[in-house]
Coordinates of C-alpha atoms and ligand atoms in Angstrom, one line a residue:
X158 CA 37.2 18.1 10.9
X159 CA 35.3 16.5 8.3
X160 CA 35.7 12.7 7.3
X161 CA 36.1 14.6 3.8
X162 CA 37.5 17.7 5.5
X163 CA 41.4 17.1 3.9
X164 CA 41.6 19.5 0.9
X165 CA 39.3 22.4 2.4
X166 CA 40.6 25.3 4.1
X167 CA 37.5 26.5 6.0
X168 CA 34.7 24.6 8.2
X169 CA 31.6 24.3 6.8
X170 CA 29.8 27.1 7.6
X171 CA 26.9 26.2 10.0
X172 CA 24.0 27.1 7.7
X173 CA 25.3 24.8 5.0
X174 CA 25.8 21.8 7.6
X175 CA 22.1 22.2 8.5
X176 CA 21.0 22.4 5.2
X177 CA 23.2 19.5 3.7
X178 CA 22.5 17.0 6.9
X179 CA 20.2 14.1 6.5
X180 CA 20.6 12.5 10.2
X181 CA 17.1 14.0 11.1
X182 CA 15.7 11.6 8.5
X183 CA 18.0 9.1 7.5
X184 CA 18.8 8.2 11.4
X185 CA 16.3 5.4 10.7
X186 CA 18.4 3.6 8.4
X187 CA 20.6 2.9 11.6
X188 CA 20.8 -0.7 11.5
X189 CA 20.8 -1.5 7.6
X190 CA 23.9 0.6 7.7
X191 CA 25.4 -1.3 10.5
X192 CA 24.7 -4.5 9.0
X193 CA 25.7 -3.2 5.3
X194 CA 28.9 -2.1 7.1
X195 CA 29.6 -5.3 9.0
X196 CA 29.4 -7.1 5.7
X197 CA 31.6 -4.7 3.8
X198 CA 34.7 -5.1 6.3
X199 CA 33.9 -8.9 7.4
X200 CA 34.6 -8.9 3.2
X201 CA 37.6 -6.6 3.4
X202 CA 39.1 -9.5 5.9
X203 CA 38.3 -12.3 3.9
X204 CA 39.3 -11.1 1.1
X205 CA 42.9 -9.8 2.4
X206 CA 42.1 -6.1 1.8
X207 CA 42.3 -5.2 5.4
X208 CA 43.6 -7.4 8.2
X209 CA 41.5 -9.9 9.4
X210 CA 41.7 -8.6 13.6
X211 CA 41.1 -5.3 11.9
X212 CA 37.9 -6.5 10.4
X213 CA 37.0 -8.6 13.5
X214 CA 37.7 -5.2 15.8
X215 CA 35.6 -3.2 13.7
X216 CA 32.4 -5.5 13.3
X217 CA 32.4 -6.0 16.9
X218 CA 32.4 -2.3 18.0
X219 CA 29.7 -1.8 15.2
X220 CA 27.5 -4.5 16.7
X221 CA 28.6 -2.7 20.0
X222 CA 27.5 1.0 18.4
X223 CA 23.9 -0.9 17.0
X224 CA 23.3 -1.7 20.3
X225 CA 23.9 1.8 22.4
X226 CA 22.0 3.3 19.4
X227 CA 19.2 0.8 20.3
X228 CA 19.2 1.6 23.8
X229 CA 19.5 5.3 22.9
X230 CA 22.9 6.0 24.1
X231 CA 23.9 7.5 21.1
X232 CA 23.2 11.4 20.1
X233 CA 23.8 11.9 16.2
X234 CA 25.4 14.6 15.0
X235 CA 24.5 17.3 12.3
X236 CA 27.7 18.7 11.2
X237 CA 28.6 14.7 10.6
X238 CA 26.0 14.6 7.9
X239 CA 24.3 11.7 7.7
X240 CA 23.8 8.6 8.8
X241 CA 27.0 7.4 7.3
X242 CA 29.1 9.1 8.7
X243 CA 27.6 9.8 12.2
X244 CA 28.4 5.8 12.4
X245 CA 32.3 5.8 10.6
X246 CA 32.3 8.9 13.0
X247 CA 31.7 7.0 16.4
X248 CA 33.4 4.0 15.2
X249 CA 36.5 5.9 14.7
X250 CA 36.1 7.3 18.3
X251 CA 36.3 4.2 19.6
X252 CA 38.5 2.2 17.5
X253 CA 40.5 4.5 16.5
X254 CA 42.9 4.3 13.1
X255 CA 41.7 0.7 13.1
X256 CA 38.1 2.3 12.4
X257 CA 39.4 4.5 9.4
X258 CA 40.2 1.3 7.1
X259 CA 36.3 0.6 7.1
X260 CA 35.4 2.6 3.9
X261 CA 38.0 0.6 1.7
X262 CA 36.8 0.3 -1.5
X263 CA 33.3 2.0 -0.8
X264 CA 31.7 5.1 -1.2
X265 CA 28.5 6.5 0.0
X266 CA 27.1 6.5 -2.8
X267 CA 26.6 2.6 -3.2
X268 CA 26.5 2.6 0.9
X269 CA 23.3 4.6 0.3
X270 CA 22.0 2.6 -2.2
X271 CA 22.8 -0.1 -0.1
X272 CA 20.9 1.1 3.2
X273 CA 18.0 2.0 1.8
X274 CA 16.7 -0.7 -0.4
X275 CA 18.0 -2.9 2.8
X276 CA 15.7 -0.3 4.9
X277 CA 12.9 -0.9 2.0
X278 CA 12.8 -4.4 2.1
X279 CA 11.6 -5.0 5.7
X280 CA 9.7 -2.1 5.5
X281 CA 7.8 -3.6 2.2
X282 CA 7.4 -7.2 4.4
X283 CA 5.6 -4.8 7.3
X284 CA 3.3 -3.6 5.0
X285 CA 2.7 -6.9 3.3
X286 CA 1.7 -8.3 6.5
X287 CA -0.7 -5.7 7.8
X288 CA -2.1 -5.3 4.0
X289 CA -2.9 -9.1 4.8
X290 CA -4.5 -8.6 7.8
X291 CA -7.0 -6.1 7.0
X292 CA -7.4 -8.9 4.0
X293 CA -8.6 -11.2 6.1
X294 CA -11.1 -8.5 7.6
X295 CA -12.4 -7.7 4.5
X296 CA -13.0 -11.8 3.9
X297 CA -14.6 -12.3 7.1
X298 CA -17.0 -9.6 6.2
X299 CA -18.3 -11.2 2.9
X300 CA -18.2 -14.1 4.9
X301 CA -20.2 -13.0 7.5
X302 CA -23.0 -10.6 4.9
X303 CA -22.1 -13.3 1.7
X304 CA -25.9 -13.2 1.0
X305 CA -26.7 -9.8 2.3
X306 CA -28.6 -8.0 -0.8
X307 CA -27.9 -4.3 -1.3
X308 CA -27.6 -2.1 -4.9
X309 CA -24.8 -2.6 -6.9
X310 CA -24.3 1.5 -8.3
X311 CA -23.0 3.0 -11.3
X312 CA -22.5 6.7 -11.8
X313 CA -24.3 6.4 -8.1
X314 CA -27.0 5.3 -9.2
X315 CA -29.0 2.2 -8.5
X316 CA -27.7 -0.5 -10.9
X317 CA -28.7 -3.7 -10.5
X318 CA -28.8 -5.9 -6.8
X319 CA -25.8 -7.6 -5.6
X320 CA -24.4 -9.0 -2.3
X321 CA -22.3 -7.2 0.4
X322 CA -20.4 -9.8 0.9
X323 CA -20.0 -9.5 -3.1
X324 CA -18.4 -5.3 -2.6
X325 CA -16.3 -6.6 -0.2
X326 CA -14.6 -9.3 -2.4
X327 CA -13.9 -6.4 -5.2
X328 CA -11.9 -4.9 -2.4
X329 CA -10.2 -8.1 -1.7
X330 CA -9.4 -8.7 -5.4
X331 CA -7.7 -5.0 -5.3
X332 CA -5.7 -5.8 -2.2
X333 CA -4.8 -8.8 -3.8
X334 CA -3.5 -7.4 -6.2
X335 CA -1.8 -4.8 -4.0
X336 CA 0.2 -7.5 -2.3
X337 CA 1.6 -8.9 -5.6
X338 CA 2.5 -5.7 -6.6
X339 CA 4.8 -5.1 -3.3
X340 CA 6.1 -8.8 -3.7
X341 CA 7.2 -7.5 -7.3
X342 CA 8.5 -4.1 -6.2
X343 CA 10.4 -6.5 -3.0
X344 CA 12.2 -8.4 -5.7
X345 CA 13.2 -5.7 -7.9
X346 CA 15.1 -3.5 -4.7
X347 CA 16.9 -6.7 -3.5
X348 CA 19.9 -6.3 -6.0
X349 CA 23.1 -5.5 -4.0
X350 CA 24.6 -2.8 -5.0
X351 CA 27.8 -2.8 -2.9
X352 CA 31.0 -2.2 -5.3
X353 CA 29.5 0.2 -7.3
X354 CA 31.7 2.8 -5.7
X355 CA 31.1 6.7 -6.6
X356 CA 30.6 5.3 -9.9
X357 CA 32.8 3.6 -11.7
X358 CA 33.2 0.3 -9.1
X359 CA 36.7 -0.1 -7.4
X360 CA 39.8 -1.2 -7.7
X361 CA 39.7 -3.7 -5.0
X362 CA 39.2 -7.3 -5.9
X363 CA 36.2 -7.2 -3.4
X364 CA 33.8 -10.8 -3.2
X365 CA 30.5 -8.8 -4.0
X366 CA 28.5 -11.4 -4.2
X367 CA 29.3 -12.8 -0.4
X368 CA 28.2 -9.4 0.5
X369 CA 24.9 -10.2 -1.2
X370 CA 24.4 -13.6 0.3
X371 CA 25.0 -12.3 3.9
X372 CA 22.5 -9.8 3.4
X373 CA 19.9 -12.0 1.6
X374 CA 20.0 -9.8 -1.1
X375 CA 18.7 -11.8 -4.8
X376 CA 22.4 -11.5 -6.4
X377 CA 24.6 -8.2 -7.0
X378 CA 23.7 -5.3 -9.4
X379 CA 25.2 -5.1 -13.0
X380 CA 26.3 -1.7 -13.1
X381 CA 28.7 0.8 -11.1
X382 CA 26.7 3.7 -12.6
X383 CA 23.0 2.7 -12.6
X384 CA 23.7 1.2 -8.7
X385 CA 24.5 4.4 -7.6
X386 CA 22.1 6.7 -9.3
X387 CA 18.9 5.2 -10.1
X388 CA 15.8 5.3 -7.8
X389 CA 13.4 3.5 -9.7
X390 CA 12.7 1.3 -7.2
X391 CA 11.5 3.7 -4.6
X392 CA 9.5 5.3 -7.1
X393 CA 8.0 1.7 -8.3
X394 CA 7.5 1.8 -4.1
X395 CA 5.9 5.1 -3.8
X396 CA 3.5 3.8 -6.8
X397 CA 2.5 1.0 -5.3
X398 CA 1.5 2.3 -2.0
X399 CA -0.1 4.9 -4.1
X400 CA -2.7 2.4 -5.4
X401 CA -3.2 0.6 -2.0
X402 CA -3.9 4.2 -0.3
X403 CA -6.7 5.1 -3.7
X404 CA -7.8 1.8 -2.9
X405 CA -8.8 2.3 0.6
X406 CA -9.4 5.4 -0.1
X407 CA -12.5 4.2 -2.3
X408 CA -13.4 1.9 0.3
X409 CA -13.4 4.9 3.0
X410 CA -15.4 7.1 0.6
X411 CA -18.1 4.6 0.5
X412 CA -17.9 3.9 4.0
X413 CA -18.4 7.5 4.7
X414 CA -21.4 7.4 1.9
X415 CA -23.0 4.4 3.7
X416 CA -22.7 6.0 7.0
X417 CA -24.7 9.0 6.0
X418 CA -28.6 9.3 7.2
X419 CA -28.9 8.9 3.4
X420 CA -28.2 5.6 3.0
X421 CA -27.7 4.1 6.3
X422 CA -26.0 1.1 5.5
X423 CA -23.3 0.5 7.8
X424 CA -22.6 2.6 11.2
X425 CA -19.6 2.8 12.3
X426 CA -18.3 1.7 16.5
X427 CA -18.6 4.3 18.7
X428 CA -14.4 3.8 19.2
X429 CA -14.0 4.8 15.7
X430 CA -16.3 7.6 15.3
X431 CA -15.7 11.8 16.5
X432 CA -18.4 14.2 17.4
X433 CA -18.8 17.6 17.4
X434 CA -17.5 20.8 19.1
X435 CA -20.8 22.2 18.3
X436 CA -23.5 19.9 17.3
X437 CA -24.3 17.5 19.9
X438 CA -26.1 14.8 17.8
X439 CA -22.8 14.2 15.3
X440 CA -21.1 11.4 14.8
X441 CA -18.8 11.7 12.0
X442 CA -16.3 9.0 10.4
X443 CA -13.3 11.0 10.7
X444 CA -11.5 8.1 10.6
X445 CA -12.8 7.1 6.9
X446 CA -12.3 10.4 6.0
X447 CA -8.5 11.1 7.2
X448 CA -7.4 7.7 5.4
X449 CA -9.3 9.0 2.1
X450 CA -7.3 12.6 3.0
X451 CA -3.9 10.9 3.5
X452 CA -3.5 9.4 0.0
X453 CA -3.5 12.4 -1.0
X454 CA -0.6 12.8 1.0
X455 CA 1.4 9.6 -0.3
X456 CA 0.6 10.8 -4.2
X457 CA 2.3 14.0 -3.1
X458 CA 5.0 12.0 -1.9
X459 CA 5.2 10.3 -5.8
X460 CA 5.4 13.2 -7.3
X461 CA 8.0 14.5 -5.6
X462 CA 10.6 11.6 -6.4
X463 CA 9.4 11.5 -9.8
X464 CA 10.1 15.3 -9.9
X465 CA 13.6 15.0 -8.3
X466 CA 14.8 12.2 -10.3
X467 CA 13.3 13.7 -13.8
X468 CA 16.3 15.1 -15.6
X469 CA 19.1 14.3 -12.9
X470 CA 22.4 13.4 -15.2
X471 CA 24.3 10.1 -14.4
X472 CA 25.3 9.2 -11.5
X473 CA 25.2 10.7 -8.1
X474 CA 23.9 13.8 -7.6
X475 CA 22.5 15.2 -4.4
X476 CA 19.3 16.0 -5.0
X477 CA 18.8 12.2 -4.7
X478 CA 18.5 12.4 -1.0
X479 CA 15.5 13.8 -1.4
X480 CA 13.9 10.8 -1.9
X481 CA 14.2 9.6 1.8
X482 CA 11.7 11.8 3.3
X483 CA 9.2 11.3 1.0
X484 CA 9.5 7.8 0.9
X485 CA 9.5 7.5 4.6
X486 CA 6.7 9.6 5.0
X487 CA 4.2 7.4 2.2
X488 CA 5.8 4.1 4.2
X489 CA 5.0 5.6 7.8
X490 CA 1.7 6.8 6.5
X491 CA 0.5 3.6 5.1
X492 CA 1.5 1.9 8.0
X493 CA -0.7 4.2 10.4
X494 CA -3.6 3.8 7.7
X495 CA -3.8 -0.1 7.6
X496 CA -4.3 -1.1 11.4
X497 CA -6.8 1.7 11.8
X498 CA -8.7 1.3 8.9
X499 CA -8.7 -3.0 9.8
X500 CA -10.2 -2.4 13.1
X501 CA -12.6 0.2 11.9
X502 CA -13.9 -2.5 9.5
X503 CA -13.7 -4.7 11.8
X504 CA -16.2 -3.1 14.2
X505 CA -18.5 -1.2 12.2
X506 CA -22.3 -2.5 12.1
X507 CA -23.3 -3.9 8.6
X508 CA -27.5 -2.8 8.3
X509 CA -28.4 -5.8 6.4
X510 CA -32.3 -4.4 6.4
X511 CA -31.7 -1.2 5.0
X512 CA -29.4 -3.0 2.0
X513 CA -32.3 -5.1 1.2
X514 CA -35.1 -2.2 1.5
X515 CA -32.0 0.4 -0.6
X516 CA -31.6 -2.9 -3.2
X517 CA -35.9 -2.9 -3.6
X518 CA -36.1 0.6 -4.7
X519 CA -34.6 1.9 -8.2
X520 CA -35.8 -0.7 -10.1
X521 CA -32.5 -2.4 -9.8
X522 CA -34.3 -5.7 -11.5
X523 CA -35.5 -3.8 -14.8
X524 CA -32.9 -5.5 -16.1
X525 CA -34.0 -8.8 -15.2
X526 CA -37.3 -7.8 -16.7
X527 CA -36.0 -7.3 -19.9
X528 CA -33.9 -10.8 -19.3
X529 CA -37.7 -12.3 -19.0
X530 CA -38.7 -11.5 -22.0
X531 CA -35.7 -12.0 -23.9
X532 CA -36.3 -15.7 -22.3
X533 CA -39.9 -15.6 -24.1
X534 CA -38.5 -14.8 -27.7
X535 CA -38.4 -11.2 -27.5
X536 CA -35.2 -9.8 -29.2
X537 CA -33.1 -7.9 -26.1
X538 CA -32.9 -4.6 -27.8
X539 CA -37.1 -4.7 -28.1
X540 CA -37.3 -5.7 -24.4
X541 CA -35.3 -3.2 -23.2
X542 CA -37.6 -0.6 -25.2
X543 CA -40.3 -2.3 -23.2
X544 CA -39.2 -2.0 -20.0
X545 CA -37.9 1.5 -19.7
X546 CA -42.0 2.2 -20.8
X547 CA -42.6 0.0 -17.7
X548 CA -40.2 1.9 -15.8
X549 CA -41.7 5.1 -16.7
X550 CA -44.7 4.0 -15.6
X551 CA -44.1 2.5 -12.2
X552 CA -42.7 6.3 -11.8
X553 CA -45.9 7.4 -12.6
X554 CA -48.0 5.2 -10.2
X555 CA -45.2 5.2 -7.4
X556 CA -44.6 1.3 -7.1
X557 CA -41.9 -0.7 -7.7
X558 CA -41.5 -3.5 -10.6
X559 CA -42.3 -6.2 -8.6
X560 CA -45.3 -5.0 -7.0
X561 CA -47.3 -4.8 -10.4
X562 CA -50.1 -6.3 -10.9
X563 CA -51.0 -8.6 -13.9
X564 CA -52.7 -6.5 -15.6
X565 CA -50.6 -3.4 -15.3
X566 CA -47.7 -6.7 -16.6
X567 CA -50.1 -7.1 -19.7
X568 CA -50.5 -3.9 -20.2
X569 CA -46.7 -3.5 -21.1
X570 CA -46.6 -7.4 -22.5
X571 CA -48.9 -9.8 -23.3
X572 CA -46.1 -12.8 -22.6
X573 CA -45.2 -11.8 -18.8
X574 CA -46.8 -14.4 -16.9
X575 CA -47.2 -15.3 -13.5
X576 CA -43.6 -16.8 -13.3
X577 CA -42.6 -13.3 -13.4
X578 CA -42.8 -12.3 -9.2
X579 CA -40.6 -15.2 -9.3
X580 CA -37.9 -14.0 -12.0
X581 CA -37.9 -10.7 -10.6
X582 CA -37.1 -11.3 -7.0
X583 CA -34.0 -9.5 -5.5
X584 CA -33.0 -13.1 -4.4
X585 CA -33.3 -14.6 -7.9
X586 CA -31.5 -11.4 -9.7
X587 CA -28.3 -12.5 -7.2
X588 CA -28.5 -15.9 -7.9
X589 CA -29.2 -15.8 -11.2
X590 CA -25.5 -14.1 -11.8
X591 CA -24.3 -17.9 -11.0
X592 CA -21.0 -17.4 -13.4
X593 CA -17.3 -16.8 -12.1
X594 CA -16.9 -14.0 -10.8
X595 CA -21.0 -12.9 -10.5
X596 CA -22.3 -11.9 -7.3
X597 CA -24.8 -15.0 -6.5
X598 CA -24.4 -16.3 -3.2
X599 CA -22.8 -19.7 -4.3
X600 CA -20.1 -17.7 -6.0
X601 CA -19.6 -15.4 -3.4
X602 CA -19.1 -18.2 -1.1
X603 CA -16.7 -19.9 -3.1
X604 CA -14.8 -16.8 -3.5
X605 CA -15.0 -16.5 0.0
X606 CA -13.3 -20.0 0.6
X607 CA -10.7 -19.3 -2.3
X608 CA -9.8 -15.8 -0.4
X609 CA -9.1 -17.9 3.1
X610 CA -7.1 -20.6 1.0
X611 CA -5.0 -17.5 -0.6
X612 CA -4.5 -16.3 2.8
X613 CA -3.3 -19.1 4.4
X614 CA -1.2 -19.8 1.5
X615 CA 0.9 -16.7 1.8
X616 CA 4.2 -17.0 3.8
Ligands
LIG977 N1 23.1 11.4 2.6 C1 23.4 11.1 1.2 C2 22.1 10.7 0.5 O1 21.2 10.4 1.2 C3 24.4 10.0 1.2 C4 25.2 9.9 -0.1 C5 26.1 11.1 -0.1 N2 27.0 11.1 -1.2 C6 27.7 12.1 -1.6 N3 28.5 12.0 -2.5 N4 27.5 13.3 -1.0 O2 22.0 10.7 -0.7

């Protein structure tokens, strides 16, 4: 029978317990539920709502249940639902009647709520820490290429020069702000919600707040109702990861870019590279590409909980268990996409040539030009008139900026002067962006020093 099987005349039938189970997903939560549970009745005891040898018997078979489930002993069953029950199930196996006083004063509703922002918790401090070590990848490659010069792009097209080591730390910055966002999802989860009940909190004088203690939790939640049927955290979760996955996305898609014929920037370590069934001289950056594929994958799973929990009335319903598989899935996939896309990084060849010779063409110092004569008195919208004719006509005789002569200068403006070779260098168009944040190399080095001291900082 049922742990809720008293008032029904008729099993489930078998379809339904298949449909209604969650084991095959929530199974995972093992432990949090274990631990939740061996806080709940240590409570019970202390707070003389269930004997204290009762309390002592059942955390101890629970601790003994956690450990036959770690050394997979333990086959969960379907028609016991979920995790939940699969462990009040087994404990009441063992320990009999003594096992049956566990769920005083607790329903699985707040048990739930319990497990999974326990299960959410560690799972946001696994992230943190690989999201910090492909962080420190992404440093030691502006370190390592800080004065690399390649083109800076917009709309993908040649914009003005900047370092590598300068695109890397705009990935760091994004990362960075990645990690503060999980720290600020971690804090808003760790509210214990134990004592909620179904909904309207219990009649037993239970000691919530040692429950929250015990399980590090911040302090207990507010109210019975919103404990127990909110989910707002796992979509704040889903969010997050959301933005970390478009942000390596982004990175992949340029990775992929650089690694084309095309461009030729970076090339990518035979270990993290495919070929072809076909076409014996590909290499392709699957890798690159299946991260870029899989956000897709974690957004789906964001619009899925925001779907589900759009229009659900207070409190509990159902439906809300829908949120587990999602969730797991954008967790689990963020968690394969991290350590591979770290090591890919990490062993990909940077072409610091072909970012210099890609930075030379496009006239990516016409700016700089214009910055020249704005230098000499002319008014910045006149010497930007000036240079696009320039422009126009280094088109027209195939060269670049720099290798004008002085008279083809003059003949665009009589105040460029020799000085100009100088002004117009790729080298002095880095340099020259010498403010916080600009991509000369004395920033980026700085940047690059403040990014290790963030690092080592963190906890
Ligand atoms: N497996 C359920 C879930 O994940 C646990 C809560 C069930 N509560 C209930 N009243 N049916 O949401």
């Amino acid at each position: 029978m049922k742990l809720w099987g008293g008032r029904f005349g008729k099993a489930t039938d078998t379809l339904v317990d298949d449909f209604n189970s969650s084991i095959r997903f929530d199974a995972r939560m093992y432990k949090q539920d274990i631990l939740g549970s061996i806080a709940h009745s240590q409570m019970l005891g202390r707070c003389g709502v269930i004997p204290k040898e009762d309390a002592d018997l059942i955390g101890k078979t629970l601790k003994e249940i956690l450990a036959d489930i770690e050394d997979g002993k333990v086959e969960f069953r379907i028609d016991a639902e979920d995790i939940h029950m699969n462990i009040e199930t087994i404990l009441i196996e063992r320990i009999g009647d003594v096992g049956k006083r566990l769920h005083t004063g607790r329903s699985r509703n707040d048990q739930v709520a319990l497990d999974i922002r326990m299960y959410l918790r560690d799972e946001i401090d696994t992230l943190s820490e690989l999201l910090k070590t492909a962080m420190r990848t992404v440093l030691s490659l502006a370190d390592k290429h800080s004065g690399a010069i390649m083109p800076g792009y917009t709309h993908l097209q040649k914009a003005q020069p900047v370092s590598f080591g300068h695109h890397m730390l705009a990935y760091f910055e994004m990362f960075k702000r990645d990690l503060s966002r999980l720290s600020d999802c971690r804090q808003r989860i760790n509210w214990m919600p134990l004592g909620a009940g179904a909904l309207a909190g219990t009649t037993y004088p239970l000691d919530r707040e040692s429950v929250a203690r015990e399980l590090g939790f911040d302090g207990i939640t507010h109210n019975s109702m919103d404990s127990v049927s909110d989910r707002d955290f796992v979509i704040e979760l889903i969010s997050c990861l959301s933005m970390l996955m478009m942000h390596l996305s982004r990175f992949c898609e340029e990775l992929i870019l650089w690694s084309s014929n095309e461009f030729s920037f970076v090339e990518m370590d035979d270990s993290y590279s495919t070929g072809s069934s076909i076409m014996p001289q590909k290499k392709n950056p699957d890798v690159a590409e299946l991260i870029r594929g899989k956000t897709g994958r974690v957004y789906g799973s964001l619009m899925t909980i925001l779907t589900v929990m759009k229009s659900l009335p207070l409190a509990y319903n159902k439906d809300m268990q829908e949120d587990k598989e999602a969730v797991f899935d954008a967790v689990d996939t963020v968690k394969l996409c991290l350590p591979v896309f770290t090591n890919m990084i990490a062993t990909m060849t940077v072409k610091e040539d072909n970012l210099l010779a890609g930075a030379k063409g496009g006239f990516t110092n016409a700016t700089d030009v214009a910055d020249y004569l704005v230098k000499k008195g002319v008014p910045f919208r006149e010497s930007h008139a000036v240079v696009g004719k320039m422009v126009a006509l280094a088109i027209e005789k195939g060269k670049a900026l720099d290798e004008f002569t002085m008279d083809e200068f003059h003949a665009c403006s009589s105040l460029i002067e020799e000085d100009i070779y100088e002004a117009i260098s790729m080298q002095t168009c880095v340099d020259g962006r010498d403010l916080i944040g600009g991509t000369a190399t004395a920033r980026v080095r700085k940047e690059v020093e403040a990014g290790y001291a963030f690092l080592d900082a963190q906890k």
